[in-house]
Structures are given as structure tokens and as C-alpha cells.
mmCIF file of C-alpha atoms in Angstrom:
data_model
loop_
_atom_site.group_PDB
_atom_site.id
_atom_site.type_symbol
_atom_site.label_atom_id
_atom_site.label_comp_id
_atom_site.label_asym_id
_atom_site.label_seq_id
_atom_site.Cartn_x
_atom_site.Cartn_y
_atom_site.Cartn_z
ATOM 1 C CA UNK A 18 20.207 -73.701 -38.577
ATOM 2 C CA UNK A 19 21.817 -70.387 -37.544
ATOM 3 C CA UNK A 20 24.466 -71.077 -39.996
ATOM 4 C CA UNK A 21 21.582 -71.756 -43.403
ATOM 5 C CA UNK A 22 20.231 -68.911 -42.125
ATOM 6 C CA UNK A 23 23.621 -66.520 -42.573
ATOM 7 C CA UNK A 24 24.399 -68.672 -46.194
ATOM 8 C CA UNK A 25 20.758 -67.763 -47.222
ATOM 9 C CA UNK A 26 20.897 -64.204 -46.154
ATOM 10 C CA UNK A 27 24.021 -63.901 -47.944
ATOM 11 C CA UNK A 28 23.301 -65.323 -50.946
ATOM 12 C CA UNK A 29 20.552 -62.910 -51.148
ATOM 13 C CA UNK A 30 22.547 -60.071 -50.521
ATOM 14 C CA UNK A 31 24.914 -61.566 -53.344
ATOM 15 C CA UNK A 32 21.562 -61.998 -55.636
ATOM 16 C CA UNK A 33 20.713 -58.244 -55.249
ATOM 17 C CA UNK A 34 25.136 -57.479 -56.956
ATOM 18 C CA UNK A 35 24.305 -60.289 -59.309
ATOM 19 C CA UNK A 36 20.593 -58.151 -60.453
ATOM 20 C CA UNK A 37 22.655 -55.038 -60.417
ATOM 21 C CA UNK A 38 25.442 -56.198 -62.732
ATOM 22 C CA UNK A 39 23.074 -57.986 -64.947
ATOM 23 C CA UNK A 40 20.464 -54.521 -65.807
ATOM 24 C CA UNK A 41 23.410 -52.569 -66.215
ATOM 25 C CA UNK A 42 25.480 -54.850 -68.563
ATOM 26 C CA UNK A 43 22.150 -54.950 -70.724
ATOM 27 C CA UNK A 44 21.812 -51.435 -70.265
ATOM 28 C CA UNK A 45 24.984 -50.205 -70.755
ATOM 29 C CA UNK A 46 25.181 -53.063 -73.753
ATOM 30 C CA UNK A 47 22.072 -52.174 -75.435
ATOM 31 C CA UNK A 48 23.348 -48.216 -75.046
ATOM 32 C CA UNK A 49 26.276 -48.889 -77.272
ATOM 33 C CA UNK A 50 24.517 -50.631 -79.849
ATOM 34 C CA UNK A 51 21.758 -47.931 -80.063
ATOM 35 C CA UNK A 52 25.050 -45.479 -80.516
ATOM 36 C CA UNK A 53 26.476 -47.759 -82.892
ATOM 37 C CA UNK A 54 23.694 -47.424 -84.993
ATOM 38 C CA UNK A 55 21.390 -50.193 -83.993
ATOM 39 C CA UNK A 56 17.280 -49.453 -83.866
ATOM 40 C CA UNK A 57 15.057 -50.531 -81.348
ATOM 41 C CA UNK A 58 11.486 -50.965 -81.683
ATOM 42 C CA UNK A 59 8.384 -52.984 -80.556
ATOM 43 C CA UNK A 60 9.014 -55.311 -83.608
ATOM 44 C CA UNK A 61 12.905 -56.115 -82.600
ATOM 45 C CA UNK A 62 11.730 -57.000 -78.494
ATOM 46 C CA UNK A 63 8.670 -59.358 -80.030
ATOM 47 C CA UNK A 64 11.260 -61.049 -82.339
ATOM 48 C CA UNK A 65 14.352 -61.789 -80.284
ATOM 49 C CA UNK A 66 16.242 -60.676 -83.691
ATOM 50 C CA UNK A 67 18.055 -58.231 -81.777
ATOM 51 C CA UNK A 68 21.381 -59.072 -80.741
ATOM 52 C CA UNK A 69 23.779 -57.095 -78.796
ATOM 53 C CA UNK A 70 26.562 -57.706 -76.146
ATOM 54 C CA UNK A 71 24.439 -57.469 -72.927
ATOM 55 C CA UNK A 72 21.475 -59.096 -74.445
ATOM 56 C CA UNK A 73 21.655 -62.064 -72.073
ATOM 57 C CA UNK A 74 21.764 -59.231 -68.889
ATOM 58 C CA UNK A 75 18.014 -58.865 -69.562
ATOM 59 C CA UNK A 76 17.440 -62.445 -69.632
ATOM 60 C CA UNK A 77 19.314 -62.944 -66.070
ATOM 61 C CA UNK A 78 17.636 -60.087 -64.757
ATOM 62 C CA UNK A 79 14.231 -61.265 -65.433
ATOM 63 C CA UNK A 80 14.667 -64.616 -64.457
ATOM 64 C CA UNK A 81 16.722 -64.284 -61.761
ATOM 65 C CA UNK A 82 14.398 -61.557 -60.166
ATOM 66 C CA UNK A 83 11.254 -63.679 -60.864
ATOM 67 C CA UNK A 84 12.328 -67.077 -59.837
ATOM 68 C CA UNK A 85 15.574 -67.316 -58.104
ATOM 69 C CA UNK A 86 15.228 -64.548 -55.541
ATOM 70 C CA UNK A 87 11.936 -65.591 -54.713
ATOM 71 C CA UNK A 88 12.957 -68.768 -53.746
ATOM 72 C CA UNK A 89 15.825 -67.910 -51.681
ATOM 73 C CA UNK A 90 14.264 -65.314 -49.996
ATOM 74 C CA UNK A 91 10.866 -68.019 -49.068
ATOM 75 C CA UNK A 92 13.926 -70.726 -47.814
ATOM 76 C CA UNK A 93 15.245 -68.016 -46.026
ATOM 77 C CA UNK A 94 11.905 -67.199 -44.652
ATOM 78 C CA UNK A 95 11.150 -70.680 -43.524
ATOM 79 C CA UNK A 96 14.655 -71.214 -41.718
ATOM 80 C CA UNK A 97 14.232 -68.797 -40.004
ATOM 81 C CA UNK A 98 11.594 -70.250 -37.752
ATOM 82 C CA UNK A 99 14.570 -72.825 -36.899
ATOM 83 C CA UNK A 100 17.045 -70.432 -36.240
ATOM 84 C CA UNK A 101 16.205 -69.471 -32.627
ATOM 85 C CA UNK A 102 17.790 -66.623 -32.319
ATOM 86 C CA UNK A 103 15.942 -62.765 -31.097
ATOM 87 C CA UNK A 104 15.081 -61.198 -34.626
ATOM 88 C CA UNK A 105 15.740 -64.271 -37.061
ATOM 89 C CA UNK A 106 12.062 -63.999 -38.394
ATOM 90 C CA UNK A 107 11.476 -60.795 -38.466
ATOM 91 C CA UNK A 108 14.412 -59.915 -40.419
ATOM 92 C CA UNK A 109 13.712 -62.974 -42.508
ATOM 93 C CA UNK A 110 10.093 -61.676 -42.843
ATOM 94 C CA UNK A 111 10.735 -58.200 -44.142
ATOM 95 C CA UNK A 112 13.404 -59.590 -46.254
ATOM 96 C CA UNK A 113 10.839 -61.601 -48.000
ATOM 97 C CA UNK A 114 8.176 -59.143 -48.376
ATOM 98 C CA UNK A 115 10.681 -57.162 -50.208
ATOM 99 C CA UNK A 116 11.288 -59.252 -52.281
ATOM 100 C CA UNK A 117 7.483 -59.682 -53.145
ATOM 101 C CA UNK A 118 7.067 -55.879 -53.450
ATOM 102 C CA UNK A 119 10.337 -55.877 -55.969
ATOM 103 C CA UNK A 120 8.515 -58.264 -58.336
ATOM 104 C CA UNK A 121 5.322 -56.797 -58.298
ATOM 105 C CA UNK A 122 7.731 -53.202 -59.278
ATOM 106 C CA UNK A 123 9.112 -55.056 -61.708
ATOM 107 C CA UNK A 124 6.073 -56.165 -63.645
ATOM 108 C CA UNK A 125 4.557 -52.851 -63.296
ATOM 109 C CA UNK A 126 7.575 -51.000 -64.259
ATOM 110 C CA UNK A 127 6.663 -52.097 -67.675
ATOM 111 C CA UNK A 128 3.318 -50.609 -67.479
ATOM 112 C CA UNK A 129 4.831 -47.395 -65.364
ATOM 113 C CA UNK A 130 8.178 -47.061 -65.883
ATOM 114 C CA UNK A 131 8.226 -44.389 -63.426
ATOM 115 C CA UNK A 132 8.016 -47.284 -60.913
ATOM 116 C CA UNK A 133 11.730 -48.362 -61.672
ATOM 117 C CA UNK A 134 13.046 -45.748 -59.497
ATOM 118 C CA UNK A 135 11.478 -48.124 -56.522
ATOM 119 C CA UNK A 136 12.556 -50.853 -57.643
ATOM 120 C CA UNK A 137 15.762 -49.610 -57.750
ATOM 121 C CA UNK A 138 15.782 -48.167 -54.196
ATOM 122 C CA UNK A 139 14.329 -51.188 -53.069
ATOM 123 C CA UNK A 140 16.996 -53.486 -54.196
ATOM 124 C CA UNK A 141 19.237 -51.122 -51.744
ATOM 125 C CA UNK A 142 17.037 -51.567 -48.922
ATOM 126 C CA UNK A 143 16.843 -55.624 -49.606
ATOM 127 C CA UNK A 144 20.575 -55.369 -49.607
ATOM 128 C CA UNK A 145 21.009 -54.028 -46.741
ATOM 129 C CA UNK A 146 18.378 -56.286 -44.686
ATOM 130 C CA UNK A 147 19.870 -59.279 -46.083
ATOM 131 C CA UNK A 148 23.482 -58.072 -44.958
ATOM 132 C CA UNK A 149 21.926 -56.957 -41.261
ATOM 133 C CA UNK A 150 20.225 -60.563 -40.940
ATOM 134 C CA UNK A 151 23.263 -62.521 -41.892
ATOM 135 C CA UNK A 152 25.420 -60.138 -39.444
ATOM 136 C CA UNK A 153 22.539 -60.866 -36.351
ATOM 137 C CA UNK A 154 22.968 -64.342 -36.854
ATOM 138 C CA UNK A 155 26.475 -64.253 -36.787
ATOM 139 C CA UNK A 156 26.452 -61.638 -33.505
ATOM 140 C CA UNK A 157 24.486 -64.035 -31.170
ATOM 141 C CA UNK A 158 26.384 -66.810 -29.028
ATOM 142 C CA UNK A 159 25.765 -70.433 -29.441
ATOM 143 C CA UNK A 160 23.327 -71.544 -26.754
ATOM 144 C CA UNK A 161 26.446 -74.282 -26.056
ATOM 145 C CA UNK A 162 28.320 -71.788 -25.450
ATOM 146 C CA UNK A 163 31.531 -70.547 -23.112
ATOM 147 C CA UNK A 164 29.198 -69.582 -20.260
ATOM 148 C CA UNK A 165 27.805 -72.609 -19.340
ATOM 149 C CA UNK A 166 31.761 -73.715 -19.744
ATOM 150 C CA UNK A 167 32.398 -71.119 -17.349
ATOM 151 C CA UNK A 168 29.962 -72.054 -14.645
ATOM 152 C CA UNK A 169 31.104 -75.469 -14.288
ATOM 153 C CA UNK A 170 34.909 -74.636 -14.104
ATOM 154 C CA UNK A 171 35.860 -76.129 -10.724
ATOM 155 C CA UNK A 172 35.895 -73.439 -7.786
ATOM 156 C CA UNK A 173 39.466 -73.914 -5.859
#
């Protein structure tokens, strides 16, 4: 289980590049097209008639952030009750309510945009707890490990 539980912190480590490069090709995207001459308003977001390259990092974002992540990080949580190692759920734990606290910034952002400077600080600090977790669980020995091999070598 030690092993799921470095894939899973991992892959949410790799989720939080994936978020990153996804806002800032829409941003950067929708940027250009504003400077290219394209207009933005209430009307073009309610319409989807908008089309620039980048559109889709929007899409990923949202999606990704609202249902992928979340499930990762709640497998991740879960595994880590198997992973019987010092620190597997607590690292597992704050990873997860991270992750909570990043969606709730993210809906809110909308409301407060103010609140994106968070959310964006917060992906940092879920990057680096996912990247400490998955180096912990690689750190520890196997409970199979050399010593007991070592005991039992025969004493001349």
C-alpha cells in the first residue's frame, strides 16, 4: 500500500503542473485574443461563442480542479490508513483538506476575485505536501526488511 500511496501523492503533485499549465494557457490564450482585437463580455461567457486558442485551458481547469483532484486526493486519503507507515495520514489528511479549501477558493474567486491570490498560493503549498508525502513513503524501510536479514545471519 506504501507504494499507491507514493503513485497517489504523485499524481497529485502532477495534478497541481497539469492546473497550472491549463489557467495559464487560457490565460495567456484569451490575452492574445483580447490584443488581437477580440471582446469579452458577460454575453460571450453565457454563450460559449467565444473561441480562442486556450479556450479548452478553462474547461480543464474547472473540471479537473472540481472533480479529478478531489478524487485523488479522497483515494489518497483513504490509503493512507493502509499504508502503515509514521505520518502517512496526516500528510494524506492535510493534503486533502487542501484540496477542499482550493475548491471552495475557487468557487468564491468568482464572487471575490481577490480570493485567487489563495488559491494560487495554495496550489504551492498542495504541491509541496503532495511531493513531502510521496518522499516519506519512499524514506521508510520495508517492515521485511535487511534487519531482520541481519539478525538471523549465522554467528561463526
Amino acid at each position: 500500500m506504501r507504494a499507491t500511496y507514493r503513485v497517489l501523492a504523485y499524481l497529485l503533485a502532477l495534478e497541481v503542473v497539469v492546473q497550472a499549465a491549463a489557467i495559464a494557457w487560457a490565460v495567456f490564450g484569451l490575452t492574445a485574443w483580447i490584443e488581437g482585437g477580440g471582446v469579452l463580455d458577460k454575453a460571450g461567457m453565457e454563450s460559449e461563442s467565444v473561441a480562442f486558442d486556450g479556450v479548452a485551458g478553462f474547461m480543464v481547469h474547472g473540471m479537473n480542479g472540481t472533480l479529478i483532484v478531489p478524487v485523488i486526493a479522497l483515494l489518497f486519503l483513504v490509503v493512507s490508513f493502509f499504508a502503515r507507515f509514521p505520518g502517512a495520514v496526516a500528510w494524506a489528511g492535510a493534503a486533502f483538506v487542501t484540496v477542499v479549501v482550493q475548491v471552495a477558493l475557487g468557487i468564491f474567486s468568482h464572487s471575490l476575485p481577490s480570493l485567487g491570490l489563495l488559491h494560487g498560493a495554495l496550489a504551492l503549498v498542495l504541491l509541496v505536501i503532495a511531493l513531502v508525502a510521496a518522499r516519506k513513503a519512499s524514506d521508510v524501510p520495508a517492515a521485511t526488511g535487511a534487519h531482520r536479514g541481519a539478525a538471523t545471519a549465522p554467528v561463526s
